[in-house]
Amino acid sequence: MSMSKKALLDRLFPAGHEVIEAGQVLCGWGQTAAGRVHVIGTTEHAAIDTRIALALSAAVLRGVADDGNQPRPIVFIADTQGQALSRREELLGLNGYFAHLARCVNLARSAGHRLVTLIDGEAVSGGFLAFGLLADVIVALPGAEVRVMDLRAMARITRIPYERLTELAGFSPVFAPGADNYWRMGGIHALWTGTEDWAAQLQALLQGSHEDERARLGAERGGRKLAASVAQEVLHGHG
Amino acid sequence: METLHLELPSLQDDTLSPQTLLHGVVSSGNLEVLVEPGPDAARCVFEVQTAAHGFSEVWQAVLCDFASRHPVGGLTFSIHDAGATPAVVSLRLDQAYQSLRTS
Amino acid sequence: MMTSAPQSFREASARLRVQGLLDAGSFTEWLGPARRITSPHLAALDAPVSFDDGVVVGQGLLEAQLVVVIAQEGLFNGGAVGEVHGAKIRGALLRAIEVRARAVLLCVDSGGVRLHEANAGLIAISEIMRALFAAQAAGIPVIALVGGTCGAFGGMGIVARLCDALLISEEGRLGLSGPEVIETVKGVEEFDSRDRALVWRITGGKIRRTLGEATLLLDDDIAAFRAAAAKEMMGSKTMGDSPRQRGLSPDALQTLEAAQRHLEARAALDPGIRDGQQVWQHMGLGEEVALMDPAEFNRCLEARER
């Protein structure tokens, strides 16, 4: 396992942990003051392909099956550059594998497992959608990079000058990469700093609501002003 | 984006039902037009938002032609344009008018 | 019986699809175009906006049953999901629970996240996923209809596969990364996006149905989509790996464990297989596959699946 992931686990679980890394997939447990939690995740900016998606969904299903009526929290470590780009993977139906993984994560939630995601490294697009972004609470660790697309690629595709995009990114969190932008939009619940007691902070997150509060958070923080109100209007409006 | 506001005299057709209707799609070389009841039975109102700059005279000609060909007094036409040619603009407006008559 | 000429699902706008899918005159739109809830983020980038932000949501009747309909407009920014667009879909899925809809018809026609508001779009798709799970947990089946010009890709390719059933036309396409993206990053040898036959053999309706990624293959005809959606709604058939999660039903875990084994078996297909044609050969199906019409093709696969 990489030094940085080992250091992360030591810091999160000073009372002990046993996490195995195989093929960019992390799987194991960590000891918190409130008891053991499952640790499931990816490393080295993994490009999520069918193999990794299946390993993750298998780990989630095993956790649900093993815990039975005493569901323990699941801590996801997200470190992904996005989905694997490959013709073979598309032929197999990678989107279907991601959907399966998402269903497994949702099954765990329904079964009472608290779901916490820690972004350590990168969290990009489809790879992030499939599991990390589905948690009850999402935390970005220092240096975490969260994005759909970098601004140069976006400039190329939208034909909007790069300079204009960087200028606008100063005012609006909606398109430029950055964990802080996602925080302002409610897509990330907390940004941890390097000096805090992560073990204590993690433990504080192991209880809480299962509701999807992200749109409301985005409105409160001012980064996503329409998502909550538009959904509410559709939900309760008269036409 | 450039915006244009135009009010033109036009006859009124009492048989048209007062309803809103959206026709067309905002895609390259195309437009959408939202038809709604307007403020004045003897005039029609056009609100245009267009991606193509500097064509206000062409717009004026196309819209005047439309308002003279059909009894569209008392209606407002709000347009989001993504670079439609004058021929496409005319066609979409005519289609919107036909939809109004048949719905 | 009256039969009318088929009306292409692919060529129709989102609004025409909604009209053609529902019982005549039964549609009520929520937050319609006259409300002018357009995207402030497109406007900030001086890009054209649309009165409905590219998605139609509302309720109506299908065979006299109350359904919620969501239809993305593929021609507006590739049907891509932004803040308003996504919030409308999420709101409609949640309203389906409130009004106790018999089903949700989700017409996916989208390349995924709208780049002009990419962060908002990504979070919105995640919120759509959560809302879709909530509708399913309330016992409301969500039926995906894929047959538009943009197909179902990116996050919406995942959303489509979360649905209880996925109806697709031969011309419909389903995947995660579009061929152009793969070609741009990995090169033309990996995926030649201009080879239309190849693109169809990887992402098209027939190969998706073959692999079990789609429930049913349909003609490019709105009436065919309507009939199939009505049949799905009546509960005649659901996707094998999509449990209705009412709380945690005892069989939900077993269903997903079975789906896991099924997907593992597919991933273990000979690593040399990189083309739909090879999948069909591997199954013992020959050239006749391309010639079979959708009804014949469904029958052929159903016979094998039994």
XYZ file of C-alpha atoms in Angstrom:
648
model
C 0.000 0.000 0.000
C 1.178 3.517 -0.772
C 2.727 5.441 2.124
C 0.120 8.152 1.874
C -2.825 5.731 2.143
C -1.148 3.951 5.048
C -0.589 7.309 6.768
C -4.226 8.223 6.139
C -5.485 4.983 7.704
C -3.149 5.384 10.694
C -4.494 8.845 11.264
C -8.161 7.877 10.837
C -7.919 4.723 12.925
C -5.188 5.130 15.582
C -6.763 2.239 17.523
C -6.038 -0.105 14.629
C -7.018 -1.089 11.111
C -6.629 -3.946 8.700
C -7.041 -2.885 5.110
C -5.783 -4.806 2.099
C -4.971 -3.175 -1.194
C -5.317 -5.297 -4.322
C -5.420 -3.913 -7.818
C -6.117 -0.343 -6.702
C -8.989 -1.487 -4.488
C -8.965 -1.046 -0.714
C -10.972 -3.372 1.480
C -10.928 -4.015 5.203
C -11.860 -2.482 8.530
C -10.851 0.302 10.855
C -11.322 0.622 14.606
C -13.040 3.746 15.922
C -14.023 4.675 19.443
C -17.554 3.682 18.444
C -16.508 0.287 17.118
C -15.347 -1.198 13.863
C -16.233 0.297 10.497
C -15.855 -1.097 6.999
C -13.250 0.559 4.794
C -13.804 0.265 1.037
C -12.186 2.372 -1.632
C -9.780 2.989 -4.454
C -6.188 4.211 -4.653
C -3.677 5.763 -7.043
C -6.319 7.790 -8.894
C -7.869 4.551 -10.188
C -9.676 4.622 -13.519
C -12.760 2.622 -12.557
C -13.350 -0.294 -14.912
C -15.607 -3.332 -14.643
C -13.060 -5.204 -12.512
C -12.759 -2.428 -9.936
C -16.500 -1.732 -9.949
C -17.175 -5.440 -9.282
C -14.596 -5.551 -6.481
C -16.238 -2.543 -4.838
C -19.776 -3.884 -5.201
C -18.658 -7.302 -3.893
C -17.100 -5.636 -0.840
C -20.303 -3.683 -0.147
C -22.489 -6.783 -0.538
C -20.196 -8.773 1.758
C -20.419 -6.030 4.374
C -24.209 -6.023 4.214
C -24.410 -9.827 4.371
C -21.882 -10.187 7.221
C -23.389 -7.506 9.437
C -26.981 -8.719 9.196
C -29.048 -6.876 11.777
C -26.116 -4.887 13.146
C -25.051 -2.738 10.240
C -21.723 -1.010 10.795
C -20.775 2.207 9.035
C -18.973 2.045 5.711
C -16.153 4.501 5.097
C -15.463 4.922 1.390
C -12.044 6.205 0.381
C -12.492 7.795 -3.041
C -9.468 8.298 -5.227
C -10.439 8.087 -8.880
C -9.588 9.853 -12.112
C -12.994 8.797 -13.479
C -14.209 5.862 -15.513
C -11.917 3.696 -17.621
C -11.987 4.775 -21.265
C -12.017 1.634 -23.363
C -14.004 0.089 -26.162
C -14.049 -3.315 -24.463
C -15.353 -1.783 -21.226
C -18.093 0.043 -23.122
C -19.008 -3.165 -24.929
C -19.365 -4.946 -21.561
C -21.658 -2.133 -20.418
C -19.567 -0.209 -17.888
C -22.532 2.036 -17.123
C -24.461 -1.059 -16.038
C -21.620 -2.060 -13.683
C -21.644 1.423 -12.194
C -25.421 1.234 -11.789
C -25.030 -2.118 -10.022
C -22.432 -0.611 -7.684
C -24.749 2.325 -6.985
C -27.587 -0.107 -6.172
C -25.339 -2.017 -3.787
C -24.403 1.233 -2.027
C -28.061 2.151 -1.786
C -28.879 -1.310 -0.456
C -26.330 -0.741 2.310
C -28.026 2.546 3.161
C -31.448 0.866 3.240
C -30.010 -1.811 5.503
C -28.958 0.869 7.978
C -25.264 1.267 7.229
C -24.041 4.824 7.692
C -22.129 5.852 4.556
C -19.211 8.277 4.735
C -16.944 9.196 1.816
C -13.475 10.637 2.262
C -11.933 12.046 -0.918
C -8.203 11.472 -0.797
C -6.530 12.360 -4.079
C -8.927 12.776 -6.975
C -12.677 12.472 -7.455
C -13.751 12.788 -11.069
C -17.036 12.335 -12.961
C -18.372 8.822 -13.442
C -15.919 7.173 -11.058
C -17.135 9.505 -8.325
C -20.842 9.131 -9.236
C -20.800 5.358 -8.875
C -20.069 5.222 -5.151
C -18.385 8.169 -3.405
C -20.965 10.762 -4.319
C -23.795 8.516 -3.067
C -22.718 8.553 0.584
C -24.678 10.231 3.378
C -21.713 12.495 4.145
C -18.871 13.460 1.816
C -15.609 14.943 3.051
C -12.675 16.287 1.031
C -9.249 15.833 2.594
C -6.531 18.450 2.062
C -5.282 18.528 -1.527
C -8.307 16.630 -2.859
C -9.091 17.463 -6.462
C -12.740 17.245 -7.454
C -13.883 17.887 -10.989
C -15.685 16.856 -14.133
C -13.233 18.379 -16.579
C -10.306 20.774 -16.400
C -10.802 24.239 -17.843
C -8.530 23.794 -20.869
C -10.513 20.788 -22.092
C -13.750 22.604 -21.319
C -12.574 25.635 -23.323
C -11.815 23.372 -26.282
C -15.206 21.685 -26.256
C -17.433 24.671 -25.448
C -15.353 27.046 -27.635
C -15.348 29.575 -24.815
C -11.888 31.152 -24.424
C -9.818 29.708 -21.577
C -9.097 33.196 -20.218
C -12.802 33.945 -20.023
C -13.448 30.676 -18.171
C -10.710 31.304 -15.597
C -12.059 34.806 -15.059
C -15.638 33.548 -14.560
C -14.433 30.739 -12.306
C -13.481 33.452 -9.823
C -17.157 34.322 -9.363
C -18.993 31.063 -9.938
C -18.394 27.613 -8.444
C -20.512 25.789 -11.038
C -17.965 24.654 -13.611
C -14.377 25.011 -12.397
C -12.555 22.154 -10.637
C -12.077 22.403 -6.893
C -13.257 20.778 -3.656
C -14.178 24.223 -2.307
C -16.501 24.776 -5.274
C -18.255 21.483 -4.502
C -18.480 22.524 -0.851
C -20.187 25.801 -1.792
C -22.659 23.857 -3.936
C -23.488 21.395 -1.154
C -21.978 18.436 -3.018
C -19.301 18.075 -0.349
C -20.343 18.384 3.270
C -17.009 19.247 4.859
C -13.449 20.195 4.005
C -10.970 18.881 6.554
C -7.683 20.645 7.173
C -4.327 19.058 7.871
C -4.147 20.078 11.518
C -7.415 18.574 12.762
C -8.033 15.339 14.676
C -9.414 13.243 11.835
C -10.223 10.238 14.024
C -12.470 12.387 16.200
C -14.010 14.114 13.206
C -14.743 10.812 11.495
C -16.378 9.485 14.606
C -18.637 12.526 14.744
C -19.869 11.690 11.251
C -20.796 8.086 12.050
C -24.310 9.097 13.041
C -26.786 11.318 11.282
C -29.498 11.635 8.705
C -29.819 9.487 5.586
C -31.713 12.247 3.770
C -30.272 13.908 0.689
C -29.760 17.470 1.943
C -27.301 18.592 -0.706
C -29.594 20.942 -2.618
C -30.600 22.714 0.580
C -26.942 22.956 1.634
C -26.028 24.395 -1.757
C -28.680 27.092 -1.355
C -27.563 27.910 2.197
C -23.949 28.198 1.164
C -24.884 30.286 -1.864
C -23.166 28.126 -4.479
C -26.273 26.473 -5.908
C -29.213 28.789 -5.594
C -31.781 27.070 -7.827
C -31.503 23.306 -7.292
C -33.538 23.195 -4.074
C -36.183 25.753 -5.058
C -36.758 24.324 -8.544
C -37.128 20.783 -7.203
C -39.516 22.070 -4.526
C -41.597 23.924 -7.101
C -41.905 20.848 -9.256
C -42.751 18.810 -6.171
C -45.409 21.125 -4.763
C -46.265 23.619 -7.523
C -49.493 23.873 -9.464
C -48.171 23.889 -12.977
C -26.571 37.327 -26.931
C -28.391 40.189 -28.570
C -31.972 41.077 -27.688
C -34.652 42.660 -29.854
C -38.066 43.939 -28.919
C -40.590 44.634 -31.650
C -44.301 45.489 -31.676
C -46.124 45.252 -34.983
C -49.704 45.835 -36.093
C -51.553 42.649 -37.023
C -55.116 41.456 -37.427
C -56.670 39.430 -34.653
C -58.146 35.963 -35.046
C -60.826 35.466 -32.383
C -61.006 31.749 -33.049
C -57.478 31.126 -31.741
C -57.635 29.732 -28.223
C -55.752 31.848 -25.682
C -53.072 29.412 -24.622
C -49.313 29.146 -24.397
C -47.446 26.978 -26.813
C -43.763 26.168 -27.320
C -42.524 25.228 -30.761
C -39.045 24.333 -31.980
C -35.814 23.602 -30.169
C -32.745 25.698 -29.339
C -30.017 23.958 -31.288
C -27.441 25.171 -33.761
C -29.193 26.837 -36.718
C -32.559 26.524 -35.045
C -34.812 28.317 -32.563
C -37.671 27.920 -30.134
C -40.674 30.199 -30.017
C -43.007 30.567 -27.061
C -46.443 31.911 -27.999
C -48.503 33.576 -25.276
C -51.447 35.991 -25.029
C -50.212 39.558 -25.471
C -51.265 42.947 -24.113
C -52.894 44.500 -27.206
C -55.377 42.851 -29.590
C -54.297 45.038 -32.503
C -50.601 44.316 -32.221
C -48.264 41.420 -31.837
C -45.143 41.533 -29.713
C -41.823 39.875 -30.501
C -39.096 39.327 -27.911
C -36.004 37.905 -29.550
C -32.824 36.664 -27.905
C -30.303 35.675 -30.541
C -26.786 34.284 -30.645
C -26.128 35.988 -33.995
C -25.149 39.634 -33.561
C -25.895 42.489 -35.968
C -28.917 41.119 -37.821
C -31.678 43.320 -36.415
C -32.745 44.579 -39.863
C -33.114 41.054 -41.170
C -35.143 40.107 -38.102
C -37.376 43.123 -38.596
C -38.058 42.172 -42.210
C -38.856 38.537 -41.378
C -41.117 39.428 -38.435
C -42.978 42.179 -40.381
C -43.617 39.686 -43.143
C -44.976 37.134 -40.642
C -47.228 39.699 -38.894
C -48.663 40.777 -42.239
C -49.298 37.239 -43.510
C -51.139 35.928 -40.438
C -53.707 37.410 -38.031
C -51.528 37.244 -34.909
C -52.682 40.420 -33.116
C -52.983 39.949 -29.357
C -50.135 37.440 -29.209
C -46.585 37.588 -27.894
C -43.834 35.584 -29.568
C -40.739 35.040 -27.429
C -37.840 33.595 -29.373
C -34.578 31.957 -28.314
C -32.478 31.785 -31.440
C -29.277 29.790 -31.966
C -28.386 31.175 -35.378
C -31.379 30.183 -37.534
C -31.441 31.507 -41.115
C -34.299 33.871 -42.106
C -35.956 30.978 -43.953
C -35.877 28.789 -40.846
C -37.198 31.645 -38.691
C -40.156 32.094 -41.076
C -40.795 28.371 -41.195
C -40.795 27.954 -37.382
C -43.116 30.936 -36.912
C -45.493 29.590 -39.557
C -45.437 26.173 -37.885
C -46.120 27.733 -34.479
C -49.094 29.582 -35.992
C -50.413 26.391 -37.567
C -50.091 24.579 -34.223
C -52.084 27.379 -32.569
C -54.864 26.938 -35.094
C -55.074 23.195 -34.758
C -54.752 22.893 -30.991
C -58.270 -1.717 -35.772
C -56.955 1.650 -36.859
C -53.291 1.729 -37.603
C -51.418 4.900 -38.353
C -48.037 5.440 -39.934
C -45.227 5.022 -37.400
C -44.025 8.272 -35.879
C -40.278 8.188 -35.303
C -39.289 8.443 -31.648
C -35.809 9.507 -32.689
C -36.916 12.409 -34.873
C -39.585 13.695 -32.483
C -38.906 16.491 -30.009
C -39.205 15.795 -26.283
C -42.638 17.454 -26.300
C -43.893 15.344 -29.180
C -42.633 12.207 -27.454
C -44.584 13.109 -24.324
C -47.711 13.745 -26.385
C -47.365 10.477 -28.262
C -46.673 8.394 -25.157
C -49.654 9.566 -23.122
C -53.419 9.255 -23.559
C -54.543 12.157 -25.759
C -54.913 15.471 -23.968
C -53.986 14.079 -20.542
C -50.643 15.833 -20.005
C -50.141 18.539 -17.361
C -46.694 20.100 -17.337
C -44.899 21.207 -14.168
C -42.784 24.363 -14.309
C -43.501 24.720 -18.020
C -41.804 27.029 -20.520
C -44.024 30.032 -19.725
C -42.401 30.092 -16.274
C -39.082 30.832 -17.998
C -36.897 29.015 -15.465
C -33.807 29.074 -17.668
C -30.183 28.365 -16.804
C -28.359 31.380 -15.337
C -25.080 29.548 -15.915
C -25.551 29.267 -19.682
C -26.526 32.935 -19.743
C -23.377 33.859 -17.780
C -21.300 32.187 -20.500
C -23.349 33.957 -23.191
C -24.695 30.618 -24.463
C -28.303 30.241 -25.686
C -30.861 29.242 -23.066
C -34.148 27.366 -23.433
C -37.488 28.168 -21.783
C -37.657 24.683 -20.242
C -33.881 24.171 -19.826
C -34.114 21.170 -22.107
C -36.436 18.918 -20.137
C -40.213 18.453 -19.998
C -41.699 17.119 -16.736
C -45.287 16.540 -15.709
C -48.042 14.022 -15.224
C -50.589 12.384 -17.466
C -52.360 9.156 -18.183
C -51.051 6.013 -19.813
C -53.867 3.555 -20.510
C -55.878 5.576 -17.961
C -53.223 5.111 -15.257
C -51.602 8.153 -13.633
C -47.935 8.369 -14.639
C -45.165 10.922 -14.283
C -43.280 11.692 -17.477
C -39.801 13.138 -17.821
C -38.439 13.842 -21.307
C -35.018 15.280 -22.088
C -34.568 17.276 -25.286
C -31.482 15.863 -26.968
C -31.143 18.710 -29.431
C -30.684 21.340 -26.709
C -27.058 21.115 -25.559
C -27.058 17.380 -26.162
C -29.719 16.833 -23.509
C -27.042 17.534 -20.936
C -27.911 17.925 -17.266
C -27.423 21.294 -15.593
C -28.684 22.696 -12.292
C -32.253 23.567 -13.348
C -32.620 20.623 -15.737
C -31.466 18.189 -13.051
C -33.603 19.758 -10.329
C -36.691 19.389 -12.537
C -35.994 15.673 -12.992
C -35.343 15.195 -9.269
C -38.511 17.102 -8.368
C -40.581 15.038 -10.794
C -39.269 11.742 -9.374
C -40.137 12.900 -5.857
C -43.559 14.122 -6.976
C -44.264 10.676 -8.415
C -44.182 9.451 -4.807
C -46.502 12.258 -3.642
C -49.111 11.635 -6.337
C -48.719 7.837 -6.068
C -47.998 7.504 -9.746
C -48.395 4.048 -11.253
C -45.019 4.510 -12.965
C -42.468 7.052 -14.109
C -41.585 7.210 -17.804
C -38.057 8.590 -18.109
C -37.166 9.505 -21.698
C -33.386 9.742 -21.499
C -31.762 11.628 -24.383
C -28.519 12.921 -22.984
C -24.750 12.916 -23.201
C -24.551 13.363 -19.420
C -23.317 16.404 -17.539
C -23.624 19.879 -19.126
C -20.071 21.202 -19.241
C -21.090 24.858 -18.835
C -22.258 23.966 -15.325
C -20.416 20.707 -14.876
C -20.186 20.671 -11.074
C -23.873 21.477 -10.697
C -24.682 18.806 -13.288
C -22.620 16.104 -11.572
C -24.210 16.748 -8.189
C -27.638 16.917 -9.861
C -27.176 13.479 -11.415
C -26.258 12.080 -8.020
C -29.412 13.698 -6.614
C -31.440 12.170 -9.462
C -30.014 8.761 -8.521
C -31.089 9.257 -4.898
C -34.579 10.409 -5.955
C -34.906 7.446 -8.327
C -34.058 5.063 -5.479
C -36.679 6.826 -3.348
C -39.355 6.353 -6.023
C -38.454 2.670 -6.358
C -38.486 2.272 -2.587
C -42.028 3.647 -2.641
C -42.964 0.894 -5.072
C -43.082 3.065 -8.170
C -41.384 1.491 -11.180
C -39.252 3.811 -13.281
C -39.117 2.920 -16.958
C -36.304 4.282 -19.130
C -37.048 4.980 -22.803
C -33.911 5.344 -24.910
C -34.273 6.180 -28.570
C -33.271 9.795 -29.074
C -30.412 11.274 -31.056
C -28.087 11.525 -28.050
C -28.809 8.122 -26.543
C -28.017 7.727 -22.838
C -24.419 8.418 -21.865
C -22.337 9.690 -18.984
C -24.222 9.932 -15.724
C -27.511 9.514 -17.567
C -26.231 6.177 -18.901
C -25.921 5.100 -15.268
C -29.341 6.546 -14.368
C -30.956 4.714 -17.287
C -29.569 1.435 -15.944
C -30.937 2.099 -12.472
C -34.449 1.960 -13.901
C -36.718 -1.060 -13.453
C -36.933 -1.498 -17.198
C -35.022 -0.056 -20.121
C -36.723 0.136 -23.500
C -34.429 0.895 -26.423
C -34.819 1.237 -30.166
C -32.377 -0.235 -32.678
C -31.120 3.304 -33.259
C -30.960 3.996 -29.523
C -27.531 4.048 -27.919
C -26.465 3.362 -24.362
C -23.087 3.576 -22.649
C -20.880 5.516 -20.282
C -18.189 7.289 -22.301
C -19.162 8.305 -25.811
C -17.024 6.985 -28.692
C -15.710 10.504 -29.414
C -14.361 10.862 -25.875
C -12.614 7.485 -26.018
C -11.141 8.250 -29.439
C -9.910 11.674 -28.288
C -8.153 10.297 -25.217
C -7.101 6.806 -26.339
C -6.713 7.196 -30.081
C -8.556 6.103 -33.183
C -7.164 2.519 -32.952
C -9.027 2.084 -29.653
C -12.343 3.392 -30.925
C -13.014 4.930 -34.335
C -15.985 7.151 -33.563
C -16.652 7.797 -37.256
C -17.175 4.101 -37.980
C -20.933 4.203 -37.509
C -21.428 0.461 -37.856
C -18.829 -0.170 -35.155
C -20.382 2.448 -32.861
C -23.733 0.699 -33.331
C -22.213 -2.731 -32.580
C -20.777 -1.391 -29.289
C -23.463 1.009 -28.042
C -26.566 0.277 -30.153
C -29.883 -1.138 -29.001
C -29.335 -4.641 -30.363
C -26.080 -5.348 -28.544
C -27.384 -3.682 -25.360
C -30.438 -5.947 -25.462
C -28.242 -8.970 -26.209
C -26.127 -8.419 -23.107
C -29.139 -7.793 -20.881
C -28.382 -4.088 -20.483
C -31.784 -3.319 -22.023
C -35.076 -5.054 -21.324
C -36.629 -4.846 -24.754
C -35.660 -3.828 -28.281
C -38.217 -1.707 -30.120
C -38.922 -0.205 -33.513
C -38.220 3.499 -33.809
C -41.897 4.272 -33.318
C -43.484 6.281 -30.507
C -46.505 3.942 -30.477
C -44.189 0.962 -29.939
C -42.557 2.729 -26.978
C -45.995 3.595 -25.608
C -47.235 0.010 -25.862
C -44.074 -1.432 -24.310
C -44.081 1.126 -21.481
C -47.724 0.313 -20.723
C -46.875 -3.382 -20.602
C -43.935 -2.773 -18.278
C -46.105 -0.586 -16.088
C -48.613 -3.373 -15.674
C -45.778 -5.394 -14.204
C -45.458 -7.982 -16.904
C -41.690 -7.975 -16.701
C -38.924 -6.325 -14.706
C -35.191 -6.282 -15.064
C -33.584 -9.210 -13.320
C -31.064 -7.173 -11.387
C -33.242 -4.314 -10.258
C -34.974 -5.046 -6.986
C -37.750 -2.757 -5.856
C -36.185 -1.657 -2.628
C -39.066 -1.211 -0.206
C -36.934 -0.666 2.842
C -34.727 -3.717 2.802
C -36.771 -6.539 1.414
C -35.360 -9.920 2.394
C -34.609 -10.803 -1.196
C -32.961 -7.481 -2.120
C -29.536 -8.709 -1.025
C -29.955 -12.025 -2.832
C -31.097 -10.275 -5.994
C -28.020 -8.057 -6.015
C -25.763 -11.010 -5.215
C -27.207 -12.777 -8.253
C -26.666 -9.649 -10.349
C -23.073 -9.545 -9.106
C -22.459 -13.123 -10.343
C -24.131 -12.338 -13.649
C -21.944 -9.256 -14.218
C -18.808 -11.128 -13.124
C -19.549 -13.809 -15.720
C -19.945 -11.174 -18.428
C -16.692 -9.442 -17.459
C -14.964 -12.830 -17.778
C -15.815 -13.027 -21.483
C -12.750 -13.767 -23.613
C -10.559 -10.658 -23.338
C -10.171 -10.696 -27.114
C -13.836 -9.769 -27.515
C -14.024 -6.067 -28.311
C -16.865 -5.905 -30.804
C -20.574 -6.744 -30.644
C -20.117 -8.983 -33.668
C -17.779 -11.186 -31.626
C -20.363 -11.395 -28.837
C -22.966 -12.646 -31.303
C -20.512 -15.154 -32.806
C -19.626 -16.329 -29.307
C -23.353 -16.969 -28.734
C -23.590 -18.877 -31.982
C -25.531 -16.146 -33.715
C -24.416 -15.270 -37.212
C -25.004 -12.607 -39.795
C -28.768 -12.968 -39.393
C -28.649 -10.796 -36.253
C -28.325 -7.577 -38.235
C -31.332 -8.505 -40.370
C -33.777 -9.463 -37.621
C -36.461 -6.940 -36.809
C -36.878 -6.014 -33.128
C -39.776 -8.398 -32.465
C -37.916 -11.337 -34.015
C -34.759 -10.399 -32.158
C -36.511 -10.212 -28.765
C -38.089 -13.632 -29.415
C -34.732 -15.098 -30.396
C -33.082 -13.834 -27.204
C -36.006 -14.782 -24.974
C -35.843 -18.342 -26.288
C -32.152 -18.483 -25.369
C -32.634 -16.864 -21.969
C -35.221 -19.478 -20.968
